[in-house]
Structures are given as C-alpha cells and as structure tokens.
Amino acid sequence: MRERTENSTWHKLDNTANLFPVVSGRRSPNVYRMTAVLKETVDPALLEEAVNVTLPWFPAFGVQLKKGFFWAYFESNPARPRVFEEQEQPCRYIEPRKNRKFLFRVLYFQNRVHLEVFHALTDGMGALSFLKAVCYRYLLLRYPENFSPEQRGAVYGAEGAGDVRDGYLRNYEPAPPKTFKETKALQLRGERFPFGQAAIVNYILDTGELKQKCKGLGATVTQYFTARIAWAIYTGMLCRHAPARPLSIFVPVDLRRMFESETALNFFSNIVVALSFADGADGFEAVLEEVKRQFAQRMDKQDFQARLSYTAGSQRNILIRCTPLVLKNLILNIIYHSNNKGGTMPFSNLGVQKVEPIFAPYFESFRAMLGNSKAEPVTATACTFQQKTVLTISSALEDTSLLREIARGLSGDGLKVEIETNEVLL
C-alpha cells in the first residue's frame, strides 16, 4: 500500500477487480453474501462497534472507489460504516452514494451476521476473513466476562489482512499468446420472479454423513455437489432432454495456497465442467464420473499459471496501460457482454471453515450466497463448519423443479436433509 498524503492511502484494483465496476449495475450487481450464524441474538450496537474497531486492520475493505485518467483505484474512506437490520432481498446492488461510499454492507437478522461485498473488493475467502474478525471482536464486546484481559486486548483474524498486493501480477510469468474462450453453454431461461426477488434454499446436511457418502463414491464434496446440481438441471428443468449446448458449471478455485499468496484482494480462477449428457444420461453415477474426470484434468497448476499470465498480461501491455480509462471501460464492456455466454451457472464451495478455538462455542454455522443476474439467474454455494454443511441455491426463476430435484437427489442418496427457504414452495 502506498502513501498518498499523510492521512490517505490508496491501492490499485487487482487484475480481476478492474472488470466489476464496468459491468455492474442494479440488474447485475456482482454482490455476494457471507453469513455467520451465531448461537444467540445479535446486539446491533455492539456489532457496529465491532465493525468499526476491526475495519482499520483490513485496508482492502476501508476504501472508496476513485477514477483516474488511466486506471480506477481504491482510496481510504474516512467514514464509519453503519450496520442495519436485514429487511430487503440479499445481494442487492451496493450504491456507494447511499452507503457512505463503502463497497460492502454489514446486516444482521436475529442470530445471523451478514457481510455483503461488491466483488471488486475481494473474493469469498477474503470476505470470510473480514467477517470472522468482525465476529471475534463482537464476541469479545458482547461477553467480556468470558475472556481474560489479554484475550480482550488481542487482535484476532487479521493475519494477512494488510496484504493488498495484486496476486495476479505478482505471479505473472511471460507466456506465448493464448486465448481461453469458452464454448457457448446452455443458458437457463424461464419466467422470473419480480425484479430483485429470488427463491433461496439452504440444504443443511450432516458433514460426517456427507463425507462418508462422498468417500464411498470416490469423490470430493465439490465434485459430488457439482454432479448433483447438473443432474437436477437435467432431470428437473430439462425433463431429461439433452440440450443442444453443453451444460457448463463454473467452479471458482482459490489460488492462494497454490501460489503461496496471502493477498486480501481477489485471487482466484475457475474450472469449467461442461456436460453434454450424450453419455451421461444413463444416470447420476455416470455424470459424477465425468465430473471427476474433468476435475482431474483441469485442476492443474500449469493451466492456472497460463490463465493467470493471460489475464495479467493485458494489464502489463504498454498500449493498454496508456489507453484512457473511459476507452478501456468501453472495450471491457463490449468484450464482457459478447463473451458472457460460456457458463450455465456458478457453483462456489468455500470448503471447511475454522474459527479461533476460544470463539468456536459461539458459532452455529457459516453460509454463503451468490447474487443473481440476467446471465446467471441461478447460483449455488456451499460452506462447511463443524458438523453442518450448507448448500445454498439462489434462483430468480419461478420454476422450482431444480430445487426439488436437488432435495430428492440428496435424500435419495441416504443423506438427512434439513431445508430452509424464504417461503418458496418446493
């Protein structure tokens, strides 16, 4: 992070983040939600205090978006963020002028703490780090008698939070010119709920049962859920008719461990699982085997390095660097909307979440949710904490057959499923 004035700091948007301000709006908000479910009702005043105490440790969040002549950048935001009770649909567009110029919001509802983030700030792993740190501070404020003076004075969960270096540029390696254009995929269509509304379903599973089932199938949890979602689209929404285009599921991959990075900014890539159902229509097991094969083929560091170098290379190009921001944004917008037909839906598994041991008794579970857009009316996430794994589907489509088929598939595999919905009838 560089000094700009005595009291103001700034940093560039990471390579991925440059796209989001250009293509985002009310109908494509590019906002996602991370949720911590506590065991007792949230005190909003203490939660707001916790946010403001924690924020200085996370420079990636305490910023406002600024536009220069050649590049957009983040500058520190001196305002104090507010905390509000949840009253509207999740993952709404974040309007900076109505949010004290912050690009995140913290909400609460009963015993839940929601962090909603504009994707330009960071990815899901970066957001979870901030959410956990806020919850740690909240618990220290809420139950001071349960912690020692040393524990109350310590800072928890801020490891690596000050690293705002661009992981893409830091790991760039020159590579021969190569493109990674995806084949056009099946787009999910149908009547939609009124603008801003969606059916949200949480499928709550026992982690031990789920892992045992996946072990028996020789699959990871991510592979199993990917196949279950794909099979539910095929049997439910498509009524077992093979589509003309492949059904493609985008699966984000966190690159931090692979490239030994601790950046608090976006640092992810994705693999695309493409299924034609020409060979997989015989049953779920055949689909799962194809999903496993494609994961094995594409979870390759060399391939991720090539993709990383391809995307980061454009930012290093002297011609692009000297192009005015207005023209850059116009070109990005055209490229994005002409190529944004490569996926049917995204599925992001945040994996197993751990918290500081002294705070573990206060947490019940973690959840995640991706917002919907015109191109992605259905999104999926999963998150595991202790003995609860929560698969979340958000659908802007009135057709609930996909949601029912997922429930049938999970229960048909012998898994006990607890279902939470926002009043949608399955």
XYZ file of C-alpha atoms in Angstrom:
426
model
C 0.000 0.000 0.000
C 1.396 3.382 -0.937
C 1.272 6.667 0.894
C -0.607 9.357 -0.966
C -0.887 12.010 1.713
C -0.200 11.909 5.414
C -3.717 10.634 6.203
C -4.738 8.975 2.923
C -3.640 5.702 1.376
C -4.524 4.074 -1.896
C -4.011 0.903 -3.896
C -4.850 -0.308 -7.378
C -7.680 -2.645 -8.212
C -6.423 -6.174 -8.721
C -6.443 -7.643 -12.208
C -9.855 -9.285 -11.823
C -11.430 -6.354 -9.985
C -10.967 -3.978 -12.929
C -13.896 -5.647 -14.693
C -16.556 -5.412 -11.971
C -17.130 -1.614 -11.832
C -17.565 -1.627 -15.614
C -20.216 -4.352 -15.923
C -22.127 -3.955 -12.655
C -25.467 -2.285 -12.014
C -28.858 -2.909 -10.454
C -29.546 -5.910 -12.698
C -26.031 -7.336 -12.461
C -24.862 -6.277 -9.000
C -21.862 -8.642 -8.675
C -22.501 -8.748 -4.936
C -22.183 -11.868 -2.822
C -23.029 -12.636 0.792
C -21.169 -14.397 3.598
C -23.129 -15.283 6.739
C -22.044 -16.272 10.232
C -24.807 -17.890 12.273
C -24.247 -17.342 15.981
C -25.949 -19.146 18.833
C -27.584 -16.060 20.350
C -29.417 -12.981 19.045
C -27.144 -10.224 17.740
C -26.798 -6.903 19.572
C -26.703 -4.349 16.692
C -24.931 -1.579 18.632
C -22.077 -3.879 19.621
C -21.925 -5.312 16.108
C -21.491 -1.825 14.632
C -18.764 -1.091 17.176
C -17.051 -4.349 16.231
C -17.114 -3.430 12.543
C -15.538 -0.047 13.173
C -12.881 -1.430 15.512
C -11.966 -4.176 13.039
C -12.017 -2.150 9.808
C -8.614 -0.402 10.230
C -6.927 -3.819 10.175
C -8.473 -4.551 6.747
C -7.375 -1.865 4.257
C -8.985 -3.814 1.400
C -12.422 -3.009 2.892
C -11.986 0.507 4.269
C -11.918 2.134 0.837
C -13.906 4.086 -1.720
C -13.661 3.684 -5.491
C -11.990 6.511 -7.402
C -11.376 7.010 -11.124
C -8.122 8.322 -12.533
C -7.360 9.180 -16.152
C -5.870 5.748 -16.954
C -6.995 3.450 -14.106
C -9.574 3.213 -11.354
C -8.148 2.862 -7.860
C -9.186 2.477 -4.225
C -8.588 5.278 -1.749
C -9.028 5.013 2.018
C -12.503 6.002 3.214
C -12.524 8.069 6.438
C -16.241 7.465 7.071
C -17.601 4.986 9.622
C -19.759 2.169 8.201
C -23.231 1.601 9.626
C -24.889 -1.701 10.476
C -28.532 -2.317 9.563
C -31.157 -4.958 10.189
C -31.845 -7.093 7.132
C -35.107 -6.010 5.525
C -34.656 -6.493 1.770
C -33.572 -9.239 -0.618
C -29.939 -10.370 -0.301
C -27.131 -9.292 -2.620
C -28.685 -6.062 -3.854
C -26.505 -3.650 -5.798
C -24.374 -1.536 -3.468
C -24.849 2.115 -4.319
C -21.763 3.880 -2.873
C -23.502 7.262 -2.510
C -26.112 5.666 -0.237
C -23.560 3.591 1.680
C -21.079 6.244 2.841
C -19.041 5.287 -0.256
C -18.226 1.835 1.139
C -18.461 -1.178 -1.186
C -19.626 -3.604 1.488
C -22.504 -3.704 3.941
C -22.987 -5.495 7.262
C -26.507 -6.624 8.137
C -27.991 -8.659 10.967
C -31.140 -10.704 11.472
C -31.840 -12.469 14.755
C -28.675 -14.551 15.337
C -27.147 -14.013 11.881
C -24.441 -11.609 10.770
C -24.367 -10.972 7.002
C -21.472 -9.444 5.108
C -22.355 -8.407 1.544
C -19.436 -7.470 -0.681
C -19.014 -5.918 -4.116
C -16.729 -8.357 -5.913
C -14.233 -5.641 -6.878
C -13.045 -5.564 -3.245
C -12.103 -9.204 -2.768
C -13.231 -12.785 -3.277
C -15.074 -15.098 -0.895
C -12.020 -16.145 1.096
C -11.025 -12.524 1.682
C -14.575 -11.690 2.770
C -14.723 -14.612 5.189
C -11.544 -13.408 6.861
C -13.116 -9.994 7.491
C -16.432 -11.489 8.645
C -14.719 -13.783 11.150
C -12.591 -10.944 12.516
C -15.706 -8.786 12.986
C -17.471 -11.642 14.792
C -14.463 -12.257 17.049
C -14.422 -8.608 18.107
C -18.201 -8.653 18.566
C -17.998 -11.676 20.874
C -15.260 -10.019 22.939
C -17.518 -6.979 23.335
C -20.677 -8.999 23.954
C -19.265 -11.411 26.535
C -16.295 -9.624 28.180
C -16.668 -11.681 31.342
C -15.910 -14.870 29.384
C -12.468 -13.719 28.225
C -9.279 -12.718 30.006
C -7.878 -9.151 29.759
C -5.145 -10.481 27.463
C -7.727 -12.068 25.159
C -9.880 -8.927 25.107
C -6.861 -6.839 24.130
C -5.652 -9.110 21.337
C -6.465 -8.786 17.628
C -7.889 -11.971 16.124
C -8.310 -12.963 12.489
C -6.312 -10.148 10.857
C -3.394 -12.258 9.633
C -2.568 -11.192 6.086
C -5.319 -8.569 6.101
C -2.868 -5.791 5.253
C -1.586 -7.508 2.104
C -3.178 -5.551 -0.743
C -0.710 -6.642 -3.407
C -2.090 -7.947 -6.698
C -1.634 -11.715 -6.621
C -2.135 -11.968 -10.389
C 0.636 -9.526 -11.259
C 2.986 -10.893 -8.582
C 2.726 -14.374 -10.085
C 2.786 -13.295 -13.724
C 5.162 -15.203 -15.978
C 5.655 -14.362 -19.675
C 3.880 -16.919 -21.821
C 3.165 -17.447 -25.524
C -0.078 -15.797 -26.718
C -3.066 -17.986 -25.940
C -6.799 -17.495 -25.622
C -9.196 -19.197 -23.208
C -12.540 -18.586 -24.853
C -15.198 -20.952 -23.540
C -17.703 -22.749 -25.752
C -21.187 -21.245 -25.609
C -23.202 -23.076 -22.979
C -26.817 -23.755 -22.114
C -28.473 -20.689 -20.594
C -31.178 -21.258 -18.000
C -34.339 -19.449 -19.055
C -37.938 -19.124 -17.956
C -40.376 -16.847 -16.180
C -38.676 -14.848 -13.451
C -39.743 -13.526 -10.111
C -40.331 -9.752 -9.949
C -37.077 -7.815 -10.197
C -34.877 -8.199 -7.129
C -36.634 -11.304 -5.802
C -35.340 -14.873 -5.755
C -36.074 -18.277 -4.276
C -33.365 -19.062 -1.724
C -32.997 -22.583 -0.385
C -30.494 -23.852 2.178
C -29.951 -27.614 2.204
C -28.394 -28.358 5.607
C -26.503 -31.650 5.770
C -24.568 -33.544 8.414
C -20.902 -33.138 7.485
C -19.916 -36.622 8.654
C -22.673 -38.301 6.637
C -21.837 -36.233 3.577
C -18.121 -37.027 3.712
C -18.855 -40.719 4.185
C -21.141 -40.694 1.134
C -18.542 -38.883 -0.982
C -15.824 -41.281 0.178
C -17.950 -44.208 -0.952
C -18.328 -42.590 -4.368
C -14.628 -41.755 -4.624
C -15.453 -38.063 -4.981
C -14.800 -34.806 -3.178
C -17.687 -32.801 -1.738
C -17.263 -30.212 -4.508
C -17.418 -32.887 -7.208
C -20.452 -34.510 -5.608
C -22.400 -31.247 -5.339
C -21.421 -30.233 -8.881
C -22.764 -33.520 -10.251
C -25.925 -33.336 -8.114
C -26.707 -29.831 -9.371
C -26.044 -30.797 -13.001
C -28.202 -33.927 -12.709
C -31.014 -31.893 -11.118
C -30.967 -29.434 -14.033
C -31.096 -32.333 -16.495
C -33.861 -34.317 -14.772
C -35.870 -31.333 -13.496
C -35.616 -28.273 -15.716
C -34.723 -30.125 -18.937
C -37.024 -33.115 -18.310
C -34.168 -35.464 -19.366
C -33.839 -33.901 -22.833
C -30.204 -33.391 -23.852
C -29.656 -29.674 -24.607
C -28.112 -28.509 -27.876
C -25.353 -26.736 -25.956
C -23.338 -28.199 -23.079
C -24.421 -27.618 -19.532
C -21.448 -25.779 -18.012
C -20.847 -25.116 -14.333
C -18.198 -22.567 -13.330
C -16.335 -23.654 -10.188
C -14.097 -20.936 -8.648
C -10.703 -22.061 -7.347
C -8.814 -20.155 -4.631
C -5.235 -19.621 -5.857
C -3.672 -18.533 -2.552
C -2.409 -21.917 -1.428
C -1.359 -22.946 -4.917
C 0.781 -19.824 -5.388
C 1.685 -19.250 -1.718
C -0.065 -15.886 -1.515
C -1.765 -14.144 1.406
C -3.290 -11.289 -0.583
C -6.503 -9.844 0.832
C -7.672 -8.932 -2.699
C -9.258 -11.156 -5.349
C -7.046 -14.099 -6.214
C -8.997 -16.895 -7.846
C -9.531 -18.650 -11.120
C -12.106 -21.219 -12.137
C -12.584 -24.505 -13.871
C -15.488 -25.145 -16.208
C -17.245 -28.503 -16.005
C -19.026 -28.992 -19.357
C -21.560 -31.828 -19.729
C -23.319 -32.736 -22.960
C -25.406 -35.568 -21.420
C -24.925 -37.595 -24.571
C -23.011 -40.130 -22.460
C -24.150 -39.041 -19.022
C -27.901 -39.552 -19.422
C -27.670 -43.132 -18.130
C -27.686 -41.979 -14.532
C -26.234 -39.772 -11.851
C -23.220 -42.033 -11.361
C -22.172 -41.561 -14.999
C -22.422 -37.795 -14.610
C -20.356 -37.918 -11.414
C -17.628 -39.936 -13.147
C -17.443 -37.337 -15.926
C -17.285 -34.528 -13.369
C -14.423 -36.321 -11.571
C -12.582 -36.807 -14.861
C -12.815 -33.135 -15.785
C -11.727 -32.009 -12.309
C -8.660 -34.258 -12.521
C -7.835 -32.876 -15.962
C -8.293 -29.184 -15.134
C -7.052 -28.831 -11.553
C -3.551 -28.296 -12.872
C -1.191 -25.577 -11.638
C 0.395 -25.126 -15.074
C -3.012 -24.461 -16.615
C -3.859 -21.955 -13.872
C -0.469 -20.296 -14.395
C -1.206 -19.958 -18.115
C -4.614 -18.429 -17.404
C -3.133 -16.112 -14.797
C -0.440 -14.915 -17.209
C -3.004 -14.439 -19.983
C -5.270 -12.202 -17.871
C -2.467 -10.324 -16.099
C -0.593 -9.804 -19.366
C -3.217 -7.365 -20.618
C -2.600 -5.103 -17.623
C 1.136 -5.098 -18.367
C 0.632 -4.220 -22.034
C 2.037 -0.723 -22.622
C -0.673 0.158 -25.167
C -3.460 -0.793 -22.775
C -1.772 0.980 -19.886
C -1.681 4.207 -21.893
C -5.310 3.958 -23.018
C -7.666 6.380 -21.190
C -9.948 4.745 -18.624
C -13.135 5.733 -20.481
C -11.978 3.853 -23.579
C -10.718 0.897 -21.525
C -14.120 0.575 -19.888
C -15.930 0.725 -23.220
C -13.761 -2.057 -24.643
C -14.117 -4.180 -21.483
C -17.891 -3.805 -21.583
C -18.108 -4.925 -25.207
C -15.801 -7.911 -24.666
C -17.590 -8.996 -21.498
C -21.112 -8.956 -22.936
C -20.062 -10.625 -26.180
C -18.290 -13.465 -24.336
C -20.523 -13.864 -21.283
C -22.279 -16.987 -22.551
C -19.715 -19.564 -21.509
C -21.451 -20.861 -18.385
C -24.830 -22.186 -17.280
C -24.339 -21.296 -13.620
C -21.620 -20.869 -10.992
C -21.062 -23.143 -8.002
C -18.623 -21.994 -5.325
C -17.643 -24.282 -2.455
C -15.955 -22.264 0.315
C -14.861 -25.509 1.954
C -14.333 -26.236 5.633
C -14.333 -23.106 7.795
C -12.420 -22.920 11.055
C -12.504 -20.264 13.746
C -10.246 -19.385 16.664
C -10.799 -22.138 19.283
C -11.830 -19.718 22.052
C -14.715 -18.473 19.875
C -15.878 -21.806 18.413
C -18.608 -22.435 21.055
C -20.407 -19.234 19.956
C -20.799 -20.193 16.270
C -23.510 -22.431 14.836
C -22.677 -22.417 11.100
C -21.472 -20.425 8.109
C -23.344 -19.864 4.834
C -22.590 -18.163 1.534
C -24.695 -16.900 -1.345
C -24.032 -15.502 -4.810
C -26.321 -12.857 -6.253
C -28.354 -13.456 -9.406
C -28.062 -11.632 -12.722
C -29.595 -11.767 -16.182
C -26.868 -14.118 -17.417
C -26.836 -16.183 -14.197
C -30.392 -16.491 -12.847
C -29.373 -19.485 -10.723
C -26.311 -19.638 -8.457
C -25.024 -22.143 -5.906
C -22.630 -22.112 -2.961
C -21.578 -24.480 -0.188
C -19.877 -23.951 3.154
C -18.926 -26.331 5.971
C -18.459 -25.628 9.668
C -18.053 -28.457 12.150
C -20.966 -30.875 11.654
C -23.044 -28.679 9.336
C -22.555 -28.369 5.601
C -24.922 -25.905 3.933
C -25.607 -25.998 0.193
C -27.364 -22.782 -0.875
C -29.225 -22.270 -4.153
C -30.481 -18.841 -5.191
C -32.841 -18.837 -8.176
C -34.547 -15.908 -9.858
C -36.649 -18.371 -11.907
C -40.217 -19.234 -10.929
C -39.622 -22.851 -11.993
C -38.696 -24.661 -8.764
C -38.095 -28.082 -10.324
C -34.325 -27.726 -9.924
C -34.734 -27.016 -6.212
C -36.976 -30.050 -5.727
C -34.694 -32.356 -7.714
C -31.674 -31.402 -5.608
C -33.607 -32.272 -2.440
C -34.722 -35.586 -3.959
C -31.202 -36.425 -5.070
C -29.609 -35.723 -1.690
C -32.252 -37.619 0.264
C -32.200 -40.411 -2.323
C -28.508 -40.847 -1.548
C -29.433 -41.579 2.049
C -28.497 -38.146 3.411
C -30.634 -36.454 6.035
C -31.546 -33.026 4.675
C -32.919 -30.087 6.634
C -34.344 -27.434 4.309
C -34.672 -23.703 4.952
C -36.406 -21.475 2.409
C -37.527 -17.863 2.111
C -41.151 -19.010 1.880
C -40.790 -20.569 -1.578
C -42.896 -23.715 -2.006
C -40.948 -26.728 -3.277
